[in-house]
Amino acid sequence: MGTDANAAGTAPIDLTKKGHACVRLEKDGRTLVIDPGGFSEQEAALGADALLVTHEHPDHFDELRLRAAMEANPEAQIWTLRSVAEKVSGAFPGRVHTVGNGDTFEAAGFRVEVHGELHAVIHPDIPRITNIGFVVDGLVFHPGDALTVPERPVHTLLLPVHAPWNKFSEVLDYVRAVGPEQVWDVHDGLLNDNGLGLFGRMLGEGGPGTGGAAHGHLKPGERVRLAR
């Protein structure tokens, strides 16, 4: 479908896992990176045309990685919530955009929708911070640190499989609530091989069932093509 497909956001996207919660999305020679944090690969943000950050926690937001990417590409821009934008906007006037729940925008040829407002509860004694998720091209959803169910169909869900704020029953029920066709793990930087194997079994054929969504895990550097 060529140009019409791209305009409608239906062109395939190449997704590369860059460690923990960071992914790199590529389409038509343009690159969008989500959440290049302190647990992701050192060069995760380099070469990005657009950068999206879900919230301020250091495993999602690493200021030095963002600055390096913005300095390497003078055309690169950032879209994020206010708490992160305030930390980096002064160094890059006009190139850092504050967005929130319900906003839509185009970033490096990708159509992006913002869903969600708050980080998941870690503990009642810990104040909640803001958190947003991003649906890219209507194809893939990265929720950040929250179990936000977007008010629209999602083909591919990037699943925060392990964190101090979740447990397996919540993770599984979240997949069922979103109802994607495909799930790929993110937020797995604290898991060793034993933990990854356990989650793989529980979310796979040996578990209670994801409601029909196929589940997969990518190692840092591995790539898949996302298409409807």
PDB file of C-alpha atoms in Angstrom:
ATOM      1  CA  MET A   1       0.000   0.000   0.000  1.00  0.00           C
ATOM      2  CA  GLY A   2       3.112   2.222  -0.002  1.00  0.00           C
ATOM      3  CA  THR A   3       2.637   5.857   0.929  1.00  0.00           C
ATOM      4  CA  ASP A   4      -1.000   5.465   1.933  1.00  0.00           C
ATOM      5  CA  ALA A   5      -0.079   2.728   4.421  1.00  0.00           C
ATOM      6  CA  ASN A   6       2.631   4.887   5.952  1.00  0.00           C
ATOM      7  CA  ALA A   7       0.285   7.840   6.260  1.00  0.00           C
ATOM      8  CA  ALA A   8      -2.258   5.648   8.031  1.00  0.00           C
ATOM      9  CA  GLY A   9       0.378   4.299  10.414  1.00  0.00           C
ATOM     10  CA  THR A  10       0.087   0.752   9.081  1.00  0.00           C
ATOM     11  CA  ALA A  11       3.628   0.257   7.759  1.00  0.00           C
ATOM     12  CA  PRO A  12       5.618  -2.479   9.551  1.00  0.00           C
ATOM     13  CA  ILE A  13       7.854  -1.409  12.433  1.00  0.00           C
ATOM     14  CA  ASP A  14      11.156  -3.057  13.352  1.00  0.00           C
ATOM     15  CA  LEU A  15      11.433  -3.282  17.140  1.00  0.00           C
ATOM     16  CA  THR A  16      14.781  -3.862  18.844  1.00  0.00           C
ATOM     17  CA  LYS A  17      15.037  -4.550  22.556  1.00  0.00           C
ATOM     18  CA  LYS A  18      17.690  -2.313  24.126  1.00  0.00           C
ATOM     19  CA  GLY A  19      17.655  -3.680  27.650  1.00  0.00           C
ATOM     20  CA  HIS A  20      15.140  -3.472  30.505  1.00  0.00           C
ATOM     21  CA  ALA A  21      12.358  -1.049  29.522  1.00  0.00           C
ATOM     22  CA  CYS A  22      13.984   0.468  26.430  1.00  0.00           C
ATOM     23  CA  VAL A  23      12.961  -0.317  22.864  1.00  0.00           C
ATOM     24  CA  ARG A  24      14.065   1.082  19.522  1.00  0.00           C
ATOM     25  CA  LEU A  25      11.443   1.381  16.774  1.00  0.00           C
ATOM     26  CA  GLU A  26      12.454   1.847  13.121  1.00  0.00           C
ATOM     27  CA  LYS A  27      10.353   2.601  10.045  1.00  0.00           C
ATOM     28  CA  ASP A  28      11.137   4.189   6.676  1.00  0.00           C
ATOM     29  CA  GLY A  29      14.675   5.023   7.766  1.00  0.00           C
ATOM     30  CA  ARG A  30      13.548   6.892  10.908  1.00  0.00           C
ATOM     31  CA  THR A  31      14.179   5.829  14.501  1.00  0.00           C
ATOM     32  CA  LEU A  32      12.139   6.342  17.672  1.00  0.00           C
ATOM     33  CA  VAL A  33      13.480   5.263  21.068  1.00  0.00           C
ATOM     34  CA  ILE A  34      11.371   4.810  24.193  1.00  0.00           C
ATOM     35  CA  ASP A  35      12.767   4.951  27.753  1.00  0.00           C
ATOM     36  CA  PRO A  36      16.564   4.812  27.385  1.00  0.00           C
ATOM     37  CA  GLY A  37      17.257   4.459  31.094  1.00  0.00           C
ATOM     38  CA  GLY A  38      20.127   3.449  33.299  1.00  0.00           C
ATOM     39  CA  PHE A  39      19.524  -0.305  32.888  1.00  0.00           C
ATOM     40  CA  SER A  40      19.421  -0.141  29.086  1.00  0.00           C
ATOM     41  CA  GLU A  41      22.410  -0.397  26.745  1.00  0.00           C
ATOM     42  CA  GLN A  42      24.767   2.562  26.919  1.00  0.00           C
ATOM     43  CA  GLU A  43      24.218   3.524  23.271  1.00  0.00           C
ATOM     44  CA  ALA A  44      20.463   2.858  23.347  1.00  0.00           C
ATOM     45  CA  ALA A  45      19.428   6.423  22.507  1.00  0.00           C
ATOM     46  CA  LEU A  46      22.133   7.242  19.952  1.00  0.00           C
ATOM     47  CA  GLY A  47      20.887   7.683  16.399  1.00  0.00           C
ATOM     48  CA  ALA A  48      17.322   8.439  17.467  1.00  0.00           C
ATOM     49  CA  ASP A  49      15.252  10.949  15.539  1.00  0.00           C
ATOM     50  CA  ALA A  50      12.642  11.001  18.312  1.00  0.00           C
ATOM     51  CA  LEU A  51      12.799  10.051  21.990  1.00  0.00           C
ATOM     52  CA  LEU A  52       9.843   9.253  24.242  1.00  0.00           C
ATOM     53  CA  VAL A  53      10.139   9.014  28.040  1.00  0.00           C
ATOM     54  CA  THR A  54       7.329   7.642  30.193  1.00  0.00           C
ATOM     55  CA  HIS A  55       8.469   8.965  33.585  1.00  0.00           C
ATOM     56  CA  GLU A  56      11.365  10.155  35.707  1.00  0.00           C
ATOM     57  CA  HIS A  57      12.638   6.969  37.372  1.00  0.00           C
ATOM     58  CA  PRO A  58      16.286   6.354  36.433  1.00  0.00           C
ATOM     59  CA  ASP A  59      15.676   2.940  34.879  1.00  0.00           C
ATOM     60  CA  HIS A  60      13.536   4.771  32.276  1.00  0.00           C
ATOM     61  CA  PHE A  61      15.115   8.228  32.172  1.00  0.00           C
ATOM     62  CA  ASP A  62      18.873   8.673  31.987  1.00  0.00           C
ATOM     63  CA  GLU A  63      19.678  12.333  31.376  1.00  0.00           C
ATOM     64  CA  LEU A  64      23.185  11.665  30.046  1.00  0.00           C
ATOM     65  CA  ARG A  65      21.893   9.179  27.472  1.00  0.00           C
ATOM     66  CA  LEU A  66      19.238  11.658  26.322  1.00  0.00           C
ATOM     67  CA  ARG A  67      21.704  14.524  26.118  1.00  0.00           C
ATOM     68  CA  ALA A  68      24.152  12.426  24.100  1.00  0.00           C
ATOM     69  CA  ALA A  69      21.437  11.506  21.606  1.00  0.00           C
ATOM     70  CA  MET A  70      20.208  15.087  21.278  1.00  0.00           C
ATOM     71  CA  GLU A  71      23.726  16.429  20.786  1.00  0.00           C
ATOM     72  CA  ALA A  72      24.590  13.736  18.223  1.00  0.00           C
ATOM     73  CA  ASN A  73      21.510  14.571  16.130  1.00  0.00           C
ATOM     74  CA  PRO A  74      20.599  18.291  16.106  1.00  0.00           C
ATOM     75  CA  GLU A  75      17.205  17.402  14.576  1.00  0.00           C
ATOM     76  CA  ALA A  76      16.247  14.943  17.325  1.00  0.00           C
ATOM     77  CA  GLN A  77      13.365  15.843  19.630  1.00  0.00           C
ATOM     78  CA  ILE A  78      11.938  14.555  22.919  1.00  0.00           C
ATOM     79  CA  TRP A  79       8.317  14.031  23.944  1.00  0.00           C
ATOM     80  CA  THR A  80       7.689  13.369  27.626  1.00  0.00           C
ATOM     81  CA  LEU A  81       5.766  14.443  30.717  1.00  0.00           C
ATOM     82  CA  ARG A  82       6.442  17.626  32.637  1.00  0.00           C
ATOM     83  CA  SER A  83       8.685  16.159  35.362  1.00  0.00           C
ATOM     84  CA  VAL A  84      11.215  14.971  32.773  1.00  0.00           C
ATOM     85  CA  ALA A  85      10.811  17.885  30.365  1.00  0.00           C
ATOM     86  CA  GLU A  86      11.738  20.334  33.113  1.00  0.00           C
ATOM     87  CA  LYS A  87      15.076  18.581  33.567  1.00  0.00           C
ATOM     88  CA  VAL A  88      16.211  18.728  29.922  1.00  0.00           C
ATOM     89  CA  SER A  89      14.264  21.446  28.102  1.00  0.00           C
ATOM     90  CA  GLY A  90      16.650  24.249  29.102  1.00  0.00           C
ATOM     91  CA  ALA A  91      19.520  22.618  27.228  1.00  0.00           C
ATOM     92  CA  PHE A  92      17.499  22.045  24.047  1.00  0.00           C
ATOM     93  CA  PRO A  93      15.134  24.994  23.455  1.00  0.00           C
ATOM     94  CA  GLY A  94      12.186  24.125  21.234  1.00  0.00           C
ATOM     95  CA  ARG A  95      13.157  20.459  20.996  1.00  0.00           C
ATOM     96  CA  VAL A  96      11.510  19.083  24.171  1.00  0.00           C
ATOM     97  CA  HIS A  97       7.720  18.732  24.157  1.00  0.00           C
ATOM     98  CA  THR A  98       5.504  18.196  27.217  1.00  0.00           C
ATOM     99  CA  VAL A  99       2.581  15.821  26.630  1.00  0.00           C
ATOM    100  CA  GLY A 100      -0.087  14.146  28.719  1.00  0.00           C
ATOM    101  CA  ASN A 101      -3.004  11.742  28.677  1.00  0.00           C
ATOM    102  CA  GLY A 102      -5.146  12.152  25.558  1.00  0.00           C
ATOM    103  CA  ASP A 103      -2.534  13.996  23.488  1.00  0.00           C
ATOM    104  CA  THR A 104      -1.606  12.856  19.975  1.00  0.00           C
ATOM    105  CA  PHE A 105       1.376  13.928  17.911  1.00  0.00           C
ATOM    106  CA  GLU A 106       3.727  12.885  15.124  1.00  0.00           C
ATOM    107  CA  ALA A 107       7.338  12.082  15.980  1.00  0.00           C
ATOM    108  CA  ALA A 108       9.824  11.223  13.218  1.00  0.00           C
ATOM    109  CA  GLY A 109       7.026   9.913  11.017  1.00  0.00           C
ATOM    110  CA  PHE A 110       5.419   7.832  13.779  1.00  0.00           C
ATOM    111  CA  ARG A 111       1.910   8.610  14.986  1.00  0.00           C
ATOM    112  CA  VAL A 112       1.845   8.613  18.792  1.00  0.00           C
ATOM    113  CA  GLU A 113      -1.014   8.626  21.303  1.00  0.00           C
ATOM    114  CA  VAL A 114      -0.549   9.266  25.028  1.00  0.00           C
ATOM    115  CA  HIS A 115      -2.412   7.082  27.537  1.00  0.00           C
ATOM    116  CA  GLY A 116      -2.298   7.116  31.326  1.00  0.00           C
ATOM    117  CA  GLU A 117      -1.430   9.567  34.088  1.00  0.00           C
ATOM    118  CA  LEU A 118       0.014   7.876  37.186  1.00  0.00           C
ATOM    119  CA  HIS A 119       2.764   5.433  38.084  1.00  0.00           C
ATOM    120  CA  ALA A 120       1.574   2.185  39.650  1.00  0.00           C
ATOM    121  CA  VAL A 121       1.501   2.058  43.466  1.00  0.00           C
ATOM    122  CA  ILE A 122       4.812   0.771  44.845  1.00  0.00           C
ATOM    123  CA  HIS A 123       3.732   1.110  48.487  1.00  0.00           C
ATOM    124  CA  PRO A 124       1.208   3.418  50.198  1.00  0.00           C
ATOM    125  CA  ASP A 125       4.097   5.121  52.021  1.00  0.00           C
ATOM    126  CA  ILE A 126       5.759   6.087  48.715  1.00  0.00           C
ATOM    127  CA  PRO A 127       4.174   9.071  46.935  1.00  0.00           C
ATOM    128  CA  ARG A 128       2.948   8.276  43.435  1.00  0.00           C
ATOM    129  CA  ILE A 129       4.510  10.121  40.526  1.00  0.00           C
ATOM    130  CA  THR A 130       3.176  10.769  37.059  1.00  0.00           C
ATOM    131  CA  ASN A 131       3.605   8.214  34.271  1.00  0.00           C
ATOM    132  CA  ILE A 132       2.407   8.114  30.682  1.00  0.00           C
ATOM    133  CA  GLY A 133       2.295   5.358  28.085  1.00  0.00           C
ATOM    134  CA  PHE A 134       2.653   5.596  24.324  1.00  0.00           C
ATOM    135  CA  VAL A 135       0.727   3.863  21.533  1.00  0.00           C
ATOM    136  CA  VAL A 136       2.850   4.073  18.387  1.00  0.00           C
ATOM    137  CA  ASP A 137       1.194   3.884  14.957  1.00  0.00           C
ATOM    138  CA  GLY A 138      -1.779   2.179  16.603  1.00  0.00           C
ATOM    139  CA  LEU A 139       0.393  -0.929  16.584  1.00  0.00           C
ATOM    140  CA  VAL A 140       2.473  -1.119  19.756  1.00  0.00           C
ATOM    141  CA  PHE A 141       1.848   0.131  23.321  1.00  0.00           C
ATOM    142  CA  HIS A 142       4.528   0.878  25.918  1.00  0.00           C
ATOM    143  CA  PRO A 143       2.796   1.619  29.258  1.00  0.00           C
ATOM    144  CA  GLY A 144       5.867   2.653  31.264  1.00  0.00           C
ATOM    145  CA  ASP A 145       5.471   1.774  34.934  1.00  0.00           C
ATOM    146  CA  ALA A 146       1.719   1.278  35.022  1.00  0.00           C
ATOM    147  CA  LEU A 147      -0.899  -1.243  34.008  1.00  0.00           C
ATOM    148  CA  THR A 148      -2.821   1.253  31.884  1.00  0.00           C
ATOM    149  CA  VAL A 149      -5.479  -0.234  29.615  1.00  0.00           C
ATOM    150  CA  PRO A 150      -5.721   2.066  26.583  1.00  0.00           C
ATOM    151  CA  GLU A 151      -9.175   2.879  25.287  1.00  0.00           C
ATOM    152  CA  ARG A 152      -8.392   1.398  21.881  1.00  0.00           C
ATOM    153  CA  PRO A 153      -7.292  -1.934  20.408  1.00  0.00           C
ATOM    154  CA  VAL A 154      -3.582  -2.734  20.666  1.00  0.00           C
ATOM    155  CA  HIS A 155      -1.865  -5.277  18.432  1.00  0.00           C
ATOM    156  CA  THR A 156       1.419  -5.531  20.374  1.00  0.00           C
ATOM    157  CA  LEU A 157       1.760  -4.915  24.111  1.00  0.00           C
ATOM    158  CA  LEU A 158       5.149  -4.263  25.705  1.00  0.00           C
ATOM    159  CA  LEU A 159       4.552  -5.916  29.052  1.00  0.00           C
ATOM    160  CA  PRO A 160       6.273  -4.705  32.261  1.00  0.00           C
ATOM    161  CA  VAL A 161       6.761  -8.248  33.436  1.00  0.00           C
ATOM    162  CA  HIS A 162       8.652  -7.666  36.705  1.00  0.00           C
ATOM    163  CA  ALA A 163       8.849  -4.688  39.060  1.00  0.00           C
ATOM    164  CA  PRO A 164       8.596  -3.775  42.754  1.00  0.00           C
ATOM    165  CA  TRP A 165       5.043  -2.618  42.039  1.00  0.00           C
ATOM    166  CA  ASN A 166       3.522  -5.710  40.429  1.00  0.00           C
ATOM    167  CA  LYS A 167       2.838  -9.403  40.950  1.00  0.00           C
ATOM    168  CA  PHE A 168       2.195 -12.177  38.454  1.00  0.00           C
ATOM    169  CA  SER A 169      -1.588 -12.278  38.821  1.00  0.00           C
ATOM    170  CA  GLU A 170      -1.753  -8.565  37.997  1.00  0.00           C
ATOM    171  CA  VAL A 171       0.546  -8.989  35.010  1.00  0.00           C
ATOM    172  CA  LEU A 172      -1.526 -11.822  33.585  1.00  0.00           C
ATOM    173  CA  ASP A 173      -4.852 -10.066  34.176  1.00  0.00           C
ATOM    174  CA  TYR A 174      -3.417  -6.962  32.539  1.00  0.00           C
ATOM    175  CA  VAL A 175      -2.617  -8.875  29.358  1.00  0.00           C
ATOM    176  CA  ARG A 176      -6.149 -10.250  29.306  1.00  0.00           C
ATOM    177  CA  ALA A 177      -7.639  -6.779  29.874  1.00  0.00           C
ATOM    178  CA  VAL A 178      -5.664  -5.177  27.031  1.00  0.00           C
ATOM    179  CA  GLY A 179      -6.349  -8.127  24.731  1.00  0.00           C
ATOM    180  CA  PRO A 180      -3.386  -7.778  22.338  1.00  0.00           C
ATOM    181  CA  GLU A 181      -2.407 -10.271  19.669  1.00  0.00           C
ATOM    182  CA  GLN A 182       1.238 -10.270  20.735  1.00  0.00           C
ATOM    183  CA  VAL A 183       3.112  -9.600  23.985  1.00  0.00           C
ATOM    184  CA  TRP A 184       6.833  -8.888  24.322  1.00  0.00           C
ATOM    185  CA  ASP A 185       8.449  -8.530  27.735  1.00  0.00           C
ATOM    186  CA  VAL A 186       9.961  -5.286  28.957  1.00  0.00           C
ATOM    187  CA  HIS A 187      10.957  -4.167  32.446  1.00  0.00           C
ATOM    188  CA  ASP A 188      12.895  -7.376  33.009  1.00  0.00           C
ATOM    189  CA  GLY A 189      16.300  -5.990  33.961  1.00  0.00           C
ATOM    190  CA  LEU A 190      16.160  -7.364  37.509  1.00  0.00           C
ATOM    191  CA  LEU A 191      15.406 -10.942  36.444  1.00  0.00           C
ATOM    192  CA  ASN A 192      18.044 -13.638  36.069  1.00  0.00           C
ATOM    193  CA  ASP A 193      17.638 -16.665  33.778  1.00  0.00           C
ATOM    194  CA  ASN A 194      15.605 -18.511  36.419  1.00  0.00           C
ATOM    195  CA  GLY A 195      13.111 -15.679  36.663  1.00  0.00           C
ATOM    196  CA  LEU A 196      12.872 -15.217  32.913  1.00  0.00           C
ATOM    197  CA  GLY A 197      12.214 -18.928  32.493  1.00  0.00           C
ATOM    198  CA  LEU A 198       9.508 -18.880  35.150  1.00  0.00           C
ATOM    199  CA  PHE A 199       7.682 -15.942  33.610  1.00  0.00           C
ATOM    200  CA  GLY A 200       8.036 -17.510  30.177  1.00  0.00           C
ATOM    201  CA  ARG A 201       6.319 -20.685  31.370  1.00  0.00           C
ATOM    202  CA  MET A 202       3.590 -18.876  33.273  1.00  0.00           C
ATOM    203  CA  LEU A 203       2.757 -16.598  30.338  1.00  0.00           C
ATOM    204  CA  GLY A 204       3.172 -19.396  27.807  1.00  0.00           C
ATOM    205  CA  GLU A 205       1.421 -22.660  27.122  1.00  0.00           C
ATOM    206  CA  GLY A 206       2.217 -24.002  30.601  1.00  0.00           C
ATOM    207  CA  GLY A 207       0.431 -21.153  32.361  1.00  0.00           C
ATOM    208  CA  PRO A 208      -3.197 -20.259  32.978  1.00  0.00           C
ATOM    209  CA  GLY A 209      -3.582 -18.517  29.621  1.00  0.00           C
ATOM    210  CA  THR A 210      -3.240 -14.964  28.310  1.00  0.00           C
ATOM    211  CA  GLY A 211      -6.585 -14.807  26.561  1.00  0.00           C
ATOM    212  CA  GLY A 212      -5.077 -15.735  23.220  1.00  0.00           C
ATOM    213  CA  ALA A 213      -2.098 -13.349  23.116  1.00  0.00           C
ATOM    214  CA  ALA A 214       1.189 -14.865  21.964  1.00  0.00           C
ATOM    215  CA  HIS A 215       3.988 -14.205  24.453  1.00  0.00           C
ATOM    216  CA  GLY A 216       7.666 -13.741  23.649  1.00  0.00           C
ATOM    217  CA  HIS A 217      10.886 -12.541  25.216  1.00  0.00           C
ATOM    218  CA  LEU A 218      13.705 -10.662  23.489  1.00  0.00           C
ATOM    219  CA  LYS A 219      17.287 -10.441  24.671  1.00  0.00           C
ATOM    220  CA  PRO A 220      18.995  -7.041  24.380  1.00  0.00           C
ATOM    221  CA  GLY A 221      19.859  -6.473  20.737  1.00  0.00           C
ATOM    222  CA  GLU A 222      17.278  -8.895  19.355  1.00  0.00           C
ATOM    223  CA  ARG A 223      14.849  -7.561  16.768  1.00  0.00           C
ATOM    224  CA  VAL A 224      11.354  -8.434  15.549  1.00  0.00           C
ATOM    225  CA  ARG A 225       9.119  -6.972  12.860  1.00  0.00           C
ATOM    226  CA  LEU A 226       5.708  -5.756  14.003  1.00  0.00           C
ATOM    227  CA  ALA A 227       2.904  -5.742  11.449  1.00  0.00           C
ATOM    228  CA  ARG A 228      -0.830  -6.254  11.415  1.00  0.00           C
TER     229      ARG A 228
END
